Short mmCIF file of C-alpha atoms in Angstrom, two decimals:
data_model
loop_
_atom_site.label_atom_id
_atom_site.label_comp_id
_atom_site.label_asym_id
_atom_site.label_seq_id
_atom_site.Cartn_x
_atom_site.Cartn_y
_atom_site.Cartn_z
CA MET A 783 -16.86 0.00 -16.92
CA ARG A 784 -12.77 -0.50 -16.94
CA ILE A 785 -11.36 -1.65 -13.60
CA SER A 786 -8.39 -1.69 -12.95
CA VAL A 787 -6.04 -4.00 -9.46
CA PRO A 788 -3.23 -2.63 -9.21
CA THR A 789 -0.46 -4.29 -7.16
CA GLU A 790 0.06 -2.23 -3.48
CA VAL A 791 3.02 -0.75 -2.90
CA LYS A 792 3.05 -0.02 0.63
CA ASN A 793 6.22 -1.66 2.80
CA ASN A 794 5.09 -5.44 3.00
CA GLU A 795 1.41 -4.70 1.48
CA PHE A 796 1.00 -8.56 0.47
CA ARG A 797 -3.40 -8.10 0.30
CA VAL A 798 -4.91 -7.31 -2.96
CA ALA A 799 -8.15 -5.76 -3.79
CA ILE A 800 -9.99 -7.99 -5.12
CA THR A 801 -10.21 -11.75 -4.71
CA ALA A 802 -10.52 -14.48 -8.31
CA ALA A 803 -14.14 -14.26 -7.26
CA GLY A 804 -14.86 -11.05 -6.61
CA VAL A 805 -13.59 -10.41 -10.56
CA HIS A 806 -15.76 -13.44 -11.50
CA GLU A 807 -18.69 -11.27 -10.48
CA LEU A 808 -17.89 -7.89 -12.10
CA VAL A 809 -17.07 -9.25 -15.55
CA ALA A 810 -20.31 -11.33 -15.28
CA HIS A 811 -22.01 -7.97 -15.03
CA GLY A 812 -19.98 -7.26 -18.27
CA HIS A 813 -17.47 -5.05 -16.95
CA GLU A 814 -13.42 -5.27 -17.88
CA VAL A 815 -11.27 -6.28 -15.11
CA THR A 816 -7.27 -5.58 -15.41
CA VAL A 817 -5.22 -6.49 -12.94
CA GLN A 818 -1.68 -6.21 -12.62
CA SER A 819 1.09 -8.59 -12.98
CA GLY A 820 1.54 -10.34 -9.94
CA ALA A 821 -0.51 -8.07 -7.68
CA GLY A 822 -2.34 -11.53 -6.26
CA GLU A 823 1.52 -12.94 -5.53
CA GLY A 824 1.00 -11.88 -2.00
CA SER A 825 -2.66 -13.13 -0.61
CA PHE A 826 -1.60 -16.42 -2.94
CA ILE A 827 -3.25 -16.00 -6.22
CA SER A 828 -2.09 -16.43 -9.31
CA ASN A 829 -2.87 -14.28 -12.48
CA ASP A 830 -3.66 -17.67 -13.85
CA GLU A 831 -6.39 -17.56 -11.37
CA TYR A 832 -7.44 -14.20 -12.10
CA VAL A 833 -7.41 -14.71 -15.70
CA ALA A 834 -9.96 -18.21 -15.25
CA ALA A 835 -11.75 -15.44 -13.72
CA GLY A 836 -12.08 -12.98 -16.38
CA ALA A 837 -9.42 -10.63 -15.73
CA LYS A 838 -6.45 -9.61 -18.10
CA ILE A 839 -3.20 -8.83 -16.94
CA ALA A 840 -1.04 -5.86 -17.21
CA PRO A 841 2.75 -5.91 -17.28
CA ASP A 842 3.56 -2.96 -14.60
CA ALA A 843 1.40 0.06 -12.78
CA VAL A 844 1.85 2.33 -15.37
CA SER A 845 -0.75 0.37 -17.62
CA THR A 846 -2.94 -0.84 -14.37
CA TRP A 847 -3.74 2.62 -13.65
CA ALA A 848 -4.09 3.55 -17.15
CA ALA A 849 -6.63 0.72 -18.24
CA GLY A 850 -9.09 1.61 -16.00
CA ASP A 851 -12.09 4.41 -15.54
CA MET A 852 -11.96 3.26 -11.91
CA VAL A 853 -8.97 1.88 -9.65
CA LEU A 854 -9.45 -0.10 -6.83
CA LYS A 855 -6.60 -0.48 -4.10
CA VAL A 856 -6.08 -1.22 -0.31
CA LYS A 857 -4.60 1.49 0.62
CA GLU A 858 -3.77 4.60 0.65
CA PRO A 859 -1.85 5.89 -2.88
CA ILE A 860 1.94 6.74 -1.66
CA GLU A 861 4.15 9.64 -3.29
CA GLN A 862 5.51 7.34 -6.09
CA GLU A 863 1.94 6.56 -7.36
CA TYR A 864 0.50 10.72 -7.39
CA ARG A 865 1.46 10.81 -11.00
CA PHE A 866 -1.21 7.78 -11.98
CA LEU A 867 -3.85 10.38 -10.19
CA ARG A 868 -6.09 12.04 -13.01
CA LYS A 869 -9.46 13.38 -13.47
CA ASP A 870 -11.68 10.88 -15.30
CA LEU A 871 -10.59 8.84 -12.49
CA VAL A 872 -12.19 6.89 -9.72
CA LEU A 873 -10.22 6.07 -6.76
CA PHE A 874 -11.92 3.49 -4.40
CA THR A 875 -9.74 2.65 -1.49
CA TYR A 876 -8.96 3.18 1.85
CA LEU A 877 -8.02 6.95 2.07
CA HIS A 878 -7.35 8.07 6.05
CA LEU A 879 -7.07 11.62 4.41
CA ALA A 880 -7.12 13.40 7.96
CA ALA A 881 -4.12 12.09 8.88
CA ASP A 882 -2.36 12.38 5.04
CA GLU A 883 -2.09 16.30 3.99
CA ALA A 884 0.13 15.70 0.69
CA LEU A 885 -2.16 12.92 -0.92
CA THR A 886 -5.37 15.45 -0.12
CA GLN A 887 -3.40 18.11 -2.26
CA ALA A 888 -2.37 15.24 -4.43
CA LEU A 889 -6.32 14.18 -5.24
CA MET A 890 -7.04 17.75 -5.62
CA ASN A 891 -4.29 19.16 -7.97
CA ALA A 892 -5.73 15.68 -10.16
CA GLY A 893 -9.05 16.81 -10.03
CA THR A 894 -9.54 12.53 -8.87
CA THR A 895 -12.60 11.45 -7.90
CA ALA A 896 -11.99 9.54 -4.55
CA ILE A 897 -14.08 7.47 -2.91
CA ALA A 898 -12.78 5.74 0.98
CA TYR A 899 -13.66 2.73 2.25
CA GLU A 900 -13.69 4.27 5.75
CA THR A 901 -16.18 6.70 5.04
CA VAL A 902 -18.78 4.71 3.77
CA ALA A 903 -21.48 4.98 6.06
CA PRO A 904 -25.17 3.78 5.74
CA ASP A 905 -28.29 5.59 7.37
CA GLY A 906 -28.71 2.49 9.86
CA GLY A 907 -25.24 2.91 11.01
CA GLY A 908 -22.24 1.57 11.39
CA LEU A 909 -19.12 1.43 8.77
CA PRO A 910 -19.15 -1.53 7.00
CA LEU A 911 -16.26 -1.39 5.14
CA LEU A 912 -13.86 -0.46 7.55
CA ALA A 913 -15.43 -3.03 9.94
CA PRO A 914 -13.51 -6.34 8.79
CA MET A 915 -10.24 -4.57 8.72
CA SER A 916 -10.81 -3.45 12.69
CA GLU A 917 -11.77 -7.01 13.28
CA ILE A 918 -8.88 -8.24 11.82
CA ALA A 919 -6.61 -4.97 13.19
CA GLY A 920 -8.23 -5.49 16.37
CA ARG A 921 -7.77 -9.03 17.25
CA LEU A 922 -3.90 -8.80 15.81
CA SER A 923 -3.71 -6.55 17.69
CA THR A 924 -3.33 -8.34 20.55
CA GLN A 925 -0.97 -10.82 19.02
CA VAL A 926 0.88 -8.76 18.22
CA GLY A 927 1.48 -7.45 21.99
CA ALA A 928 1.62 -10.47 23.20
CA HIS A 929 5.12 -10.67 20.84
CA SER A 930 6.23 -7.07 21.97
CA LEU A 931 5.71 -8.40 25.50
CA LEU A 932 8.44 -10.51 25.31
CA LYS A 933 11.62 -10.23 26.93
CA ALA A 934 13.76 -10.73 23.04
CA GLU A 935 10.94 -8.34 22.10
CA GLY A 936 12.52 -4.76 24.47
CA GLY A 937 8.98 -5.83 26.36
CA ARG A 938 8.39 -6.99 29.96
CA GLY A 939 9.14 -10.68 29.66
CA ILE A 940 5.66 -12.10 30.65
CA LEU A 941 2.37 -14.38 29.01
CA LEU A 942 -0.59 -12.54 29.08
CA SER A 943 -2.38 -15.83 30.83
CA GLY A 944 0.35 -16.03 33.56
CA VAL A 945 0.59 -19.82 34.77
CA PRO A 946 -0.96 -21.36 37.87
CA GLY A 947 0.68 -19.24 41.05
CA VAL A 948 1.22 -16.08 38.90
CA GLU A 949 -0.74 -13.12 38.13
CA ARG A 950 -1.70 -12.90 34.44
CA SER A 951 -1.16 -9.83 32.42
CA ASN A 952 -3.06 -6.11 32.91
CA VAL A 953 -4.22 -5.90 28.99
CA VAL A 954 -5.93 -2.32 29.27
CA VAL A 955 -7.93 -1.69 25.41
CA ILE A 956 -9.20 2.71 24.98
CA GLY A 957 -11.80 2.39 22.83
CA ALA A 958 -14.91 -0.06 22.88
CA GLY A 959 -15.25 0.09 18.55
CA VAL A 960 -15.08 -2.99 16.41
CA ALA A 961 -11.37 -2.73 16.65
CA GLY A 962 -10.89 -2.53 20.63
CA THR A 963 -13.97 -5.18 21.30
CA ASN A 964 -11.83 -7.31 19.13
CA ALA A 965 -8.85 -7.35 20.99
CA ALA A 966 -10.29 -7.10 24.00
CA ARG A 967 -11.84 -10.58 23.52
CA MET A 968 -8.54 -11.81 22.19
CA ALA A 969 -6.70 -10.72 25.57
CA LEU A 970 -9.53 -12.43 27.56
CA GLY A 971 -9.25 -15.62 25.15
CA LEU A 972 -5.85 -15.31 25.30
CA GLY A 973 -6.23 -15.28 30.04
CA ALA A 974 -4.87 -11.93 30.47
CA THR A 975 -6.70 -9.38 32.62
CA VAL A 976 -8.73 -7.33 30.84
CA GLU A 977 -9.88 -4.08 31.15
CA VAL A 978 -12.03 -1.87 28.38
CA ILE A 979 -12.20 2.38 28.45
CA ASP A 980 -14.33 3.95 25.95
CA ILE A 981 -16.85 7.75 26.41
CA SER A 982 -19.71 5.62 25.96
CA ILE A 983 -21.64 4.45 28.92
CA PRO A 984 -24.27 2.24 26.81
CA ARG A 985 -21.63 0.74 24.93
CA LEU A 986 -19.93 0.24 28.13
CA ARG A 987 -23.58 -1.68 29.16
CA GLN A 988 -22.88 -3.62 25.99
CA ILE A 989 -18.93 -5.18 26.91
CA ASP A 990 -20.27 -5.54 30.26
CA GLU A 991 -23.39 -7.87 28.86
CA THR A 992 -21.34 -9.76 26.34
CA PHE A 993 -18.96 -11.02 28.25
CA ALA A 994 -21.06 -11.45 31.72
CA GLY A 995 -18.98 -9.33 33.72
CA ALA A 996 -15.23 -11.14 32.45
CA ILE A 997 -13.62 -7.19 31.18
CA ALA A 998 -13.68 -4.59 33.56
CA THR A 999 -15.41 -1.26 32.05
CA LYS A 1000 -14.27 2.56 32.72
CA VAL A 1001 -15.72 6.03 31.11
CA SER A 1002 -12.97 7.55 29.54
CA ASN A 1003 -11.20 10.49 31.30
CA THR A 1004 -8.06 12.02 31.59
CA TYR A 1005 -7.47 10.98 35.34
CA GLU A 1006 -9.16 7.36 34.85
CA ILE A 1007 -6.57 6.68 31.68
CA THR A 1008 -3.79 7.65 33.70
CA LYS A 1009 -4.87 5.14 37.14
CA SER A 1010 -5.27 2.80 33.96
CA LEU A 1011 -1.85 2.28 32.30
CA ALA A 1012 0.03 2.48 35.32
CA ALA A 1013 -0.67 -0.82 36.26
CA ALA A 1014 -0.94 -2.30 32.43
CA ASP A 1015 1.12 -4.39 30.45
CA LEU A 1016 -0.30 -3.86 27.03
CA VAL A 1017 -2.30 -0.74 26.51
CA ILE A 1018 -4.34 -1.37 22.95
CA GLY A 1019 -5.11 1.53 21.74
CA SER A 1020 -8.31 1.63 19.06
CA VAL A 1021 -10.19 5.21 19.21
CA LEU A 1022 -12.20 6.09 15.79
CA ILE A 1023 -13.65 9.41 15.03
CA PRO A 1024 -14.46 8.54 11.23
CA GLY A 1025 -12.49 10.42 9.00
CA LYS A 1026 -11.05 12.29 11.35
CA LYS A 1027 -7.58 12.39 13.32
CA ALA A 1028 -7.81 10.65 16.29
CA PRO A 1029 -7.62 12.32 19.83
CA LYS A 1030 -4.53 11.93 21.79
CA LEU A 1031 -5.85 10.40 24.54
CA VAL A 1032 -2.52 9.01 26.14
CA THR A 1033 0.26 11.68 26.54
CA ASP A 1034 3.73 11.65 26.92
CA GLU A 1035 3.77 12.36 30.93
CA MET A 1036 0.85 8.81 31.35
CA VAL A 1037 3.38 6.68 29.44
CA ALA A 1038 6.62 7.93 31.35
CA GLY A 1039 4.44 6.36 34.81
CA MET A 1040 4.21 3.27 33.05
CA LYS A 1041 6.37 -0.06 33.64
CA PRO A 1042 9.31 -0.48 32.56
CA GLY A 1043 8.98 -3.04 29.05
CA SER A 1044 5.64 -2.13 28.71
CA VAL A 1045 4.21 -2.36 25.34
CA LEU A 1046 1.28 0.06 23.58
CA VAL A 1047 -0.02 -0.92 20.47
CA ASP A 1048 -1.67 2.08 18.57
CA ILE A 1049 -4.51 0.48 16.31
CA ALA A 1050 -5.28 4.11 15.50
CA ILE A 1051 -2.12 5.30 13.67
CA ASP A 1052 -3.89 5.58 10.19
CA GLN A 1053 -5.83 8.26 11.43
CA GLY A 1054 -3.00 9.53 13.13
CA GLY A 1055 -2.26 7.21 16.29
CA CYS A 1056 -4.62 7.98 19.65
CA PHE A 1057 -0.89 8.38 21.74
CA GLU A 1058 1.28 11.44 21.86
CA ASN A 1059 4.06 9.67 20.54
CA SER A 1060 2.92 7.79 17.92
CA ARG A 1061 4.71 7.77 14.40
CA PRO A 1062 3.97 5.29 11.71
CA THR A 1063 6.33 1.98 11.44
CA THR A 1064 6.34 -1.13 9.34
CA HIS A 1065 6.31 -4.25 9.63
CA ASP A 1066 10.02 -4.34 8.32
CA ASP A 1067 10.90 -1.96 11.78
CA PRO A 1068 7.51 -1.66 14.00
CA THR A 1069 8.31 -0.89 17.26
CA PHE A 1070 10.30 2.02 18.94
CA THR A 1071 10.60 2.89 22.61
CA VAL A 1072 9.76 6.21 24.50
CA HIS A 1073 11.03 6.31 27.55
CA ASN A 1074 10.90 2.29 28.81
CA SER A 1075 7.65 1.21 27.19
CA VAL A 1076 7.37 0.15 23.62
CA TYR A 1077 5.41 1.31 20.80
CA TYR A 1078 4.20 -0.78 17.39
CA CYS A 1079 2.41 1.79 15.21
CA VAL A 1080 2.40 -0.80 12.05
CA ALA A 1081 -0.38 1.69 9.62
CA ASN A 1082 -1.30 -1.57 8.00
CA MET A 1083 -1.57 -4.49 10.49
CA PRO A 1084 -3.78 -7.01 8.40
CA GLY A 1085 -1.44 -6.31 5.63
CA ALA A 1086 0.77 -9.18 7.87
CA VAL A 1087 -2.28 -11.58 6.92
CA PRO A 1088 -3.66 -11.11 3.64
CA ASN A 1089 -5.08 -14.26 2.70
CA THR A 1090 -7.66 -13.20 5.22
CA ALA A 1091 -7.48 -9.43 5.00
CA THR A 1092 -8.14 -10.02 1.04
CA ALA A 1093 -11.24 -12.53 1.68
CA ALA A 1094 -12.61 -10.26 4.28
CA LEU A 1095 -12.38 -7.50 2.58
CA THR A 1096 -13.73 -8.07 -1.14
CA ASN A 1097 -16.56 -9.79 1.25
CA ALA A 1098 -17.36 -5.74 2.33
CA THR A 1099 -16.44 -3.83 -1.01
CA LEU A 1100 -17.51 -5.81 -4.24
CA PRO A 1101 -20.99 -5.04 -4.01
CA TYR A 1102 -20.47 -1.73 -3.35
CA ALA A 1103 -17.67 -1.91 -6.86
CA VAL A 1104 -20.76 -3.27 -8.99
CA LYS A 1105 -23.44 -0.53 -7.63
CA LEU A 1106 -20.58 1.46 -8.96
CA ALA A 1107 -19.13 -0.05 -12.36
CA ASP A 1108 -22.77 -1.06 -12.77
CA ARG A 1109 -23.95 2.64 -12.69
CA GLY A 1110 -21.62 4.81 -12.78
CA TRP A 1111 -20.17 6.74 -9.45
CA HIS A 1112 -22.15 9.77 -9.99
CA GLN A 1113 -25.58 7.72 -9.74
CA ALA A 1114 -24.54 5.13 -7.37
CA LEU A 1115 -23.58 7.63 -5.26
CA SER A 1116 -27.24 9.27 -5.69
CA SER A 1117 -28.91 6.39 -5.02
CA ASP A 1118 -26.78 5.44 -1.94
CA SER A 1119 -26.83 8.10 0.78
CA GLY A 1120 -24.16 5.35 2.58
CA LEU A 1121 -22.54 5.15 -0.43
CA ALA A 1122 -21.99 8.79 -0.90
CA ARG A 1123 -20.76 9.16 2.52
CA GLY A 1124 -17.53 7.94 1.11
CA LEU A 1125 -17.05 10.53 -1.76
CA ASN A 1126 -13.91 12.51 -0.06
CA VAL A 1127 -12.29 14.69 -2.60
CA HIS A 1128 -14.19 15.32 -6.38
CA ASN A 1129 -12.93 17.75 -9.16
CA GLY A 1130 -10.67 19.84 -6.67
CA HIS A 1131 -12.38 19.47 -4.00
CA VAL A 1132 -12.60 18.11 -0.71
CA THR A 1133 -16.16 16.95 -0.05
CA ASN A 1134 -15.44 15.46 3.93
CA ASP A 1135 -15.70 17.96 6.71
CA ASN A 1136 -13.39 16.49 9.26
CA VAL A 1137 -10.91 16.43 6.11
CA ALA A 1138 -11.52 20.10 5.66
CA GLU A 1139 -10.94 20.75 9.12
CA ALA A 1140 -7.88 19.09 9.64
CA PHE A 1141 -6.33 21.24 6.57
CA GLY A 1142 -8.05 24.48 6.85
CA LEU A 1143 -9.95 23.59 3.54
CA GLU A 1144 -13.28 24.67 2.78
CA ALA A 1145 -15.33 21.51 2.22
CA VAL A 1146 -17.63 21.07 -0.82
CA SER A 1147 -20.96 19.24 -0.25
CA VAL A 1148 -21.48 15.72 -1.45
CA ALA A 1149 -24.94 17.44 -2.64
CA HIS A 1150 -23.14 20.19 -4.35
CA ALA A 1151 -20.47 17.77 -6.31
CA LEU A 1152 -23.57 15.36 -7.22
CA ALA A 1153 -24.99 17.97 -8.43
CA ASN A 1154 -22.01 19.57 -11.23
#
C-alpha cells in the first residue's frame, strides 16, 4: 500500500502522524511511505531521518495527498485540505466529527473512507488510540491551568500548592476518565487540594483506592457541581462520550458564581466542550474571559509537546496502521471489530450513530458498509 503523511496545518500543531521508527516498520512490511517535506520538523524529525528509515519525501501537500492510498494524520482536515479528499482514499486520523458538521459533509461529498482514532474501541473496552493523547492533555491541563492562574495571565494570582501557612488551591476535575485522572494526578502532585466529580460510583471508588483517599470524590449532578465550582480556583472539564458531542455540565450561571480570576480548562473542546461558554481557542491565543473567570479551550493541547506526543501517538496507532496497510481497510475492519468501530464515514454515508445523531442524518451500519 502507498501511505502518505502530510504536514499538519492546524494552528501551532507541531505533531506529525508517524515517527521514523514507524516509517521503518511500514517499509519493512513492504509498503511505500511518502512524507511531506518538513512534516516532522515540529517534532524534531528531519527529512533525512525519514529517508534513512525508507520514506520518500514529497515537496508539498498536493503531491503528498495524491501519492497515498491511505493518509495518516494527527488532526482532522481543515477547510483548506478538503480539496484533497477523494473517493479512493482511506483517511486514518483524529476526526471528532460530532463537533464538525462541515468536515462531516466534506467527507461524505468526497466519498472518502474515514477511520477515526478516537472511536477505535476493542471488545475488551477502552479507547487505545485516544488514551495517549488523553494522558497528555490531562497532564497538560493542570500545567496550563496553573499558568493561567498567574496574575499576569488574568488569573487569581495563586500558587497551586500554596506555601506553609497559606492554603492550597482547590482543583475540581469533572470526569474521571483517562484525561481527568491524569489531571487529578498532576494537581495532587503539585500540592493542590483535589476533588474529582464523575457519574460512575465504581469509577470514583477506583479513584479513592488508587490515591488512598488523597483525592476527594463526588457523584456528578447539577447541585454538587455548582457547589464545588463556587469554591474552586481551577476547574478541569474532561467529560467524554465516545463519538458524541460533550454534554454541557458547567453552565453560565455556575461560572457567574465562581471566584474572580478562577480558571476553567476544557479538555473536551474537541467534542464541542463541556462548559456552556466554551469555544475553541489556539496556542497563539489560548484564553478568554467569561464573567470574571479565565477559559482555556485549546483544541489541540498535545500539539504543545510534540516530541512526547508524536512518539506516544505512533506507539498507539502503528499496529493498526500496519494492519490496514497489510490487509487493506476492508479486510482489516472485517477481521477486527475494534478497528471497525473506528469507521465514521464511507462512500458518502456516516457509519457512526453518534455522528449521525449530531446532525440529524441516517447512519449506515459498519456491517452494511463492509458488505458493499
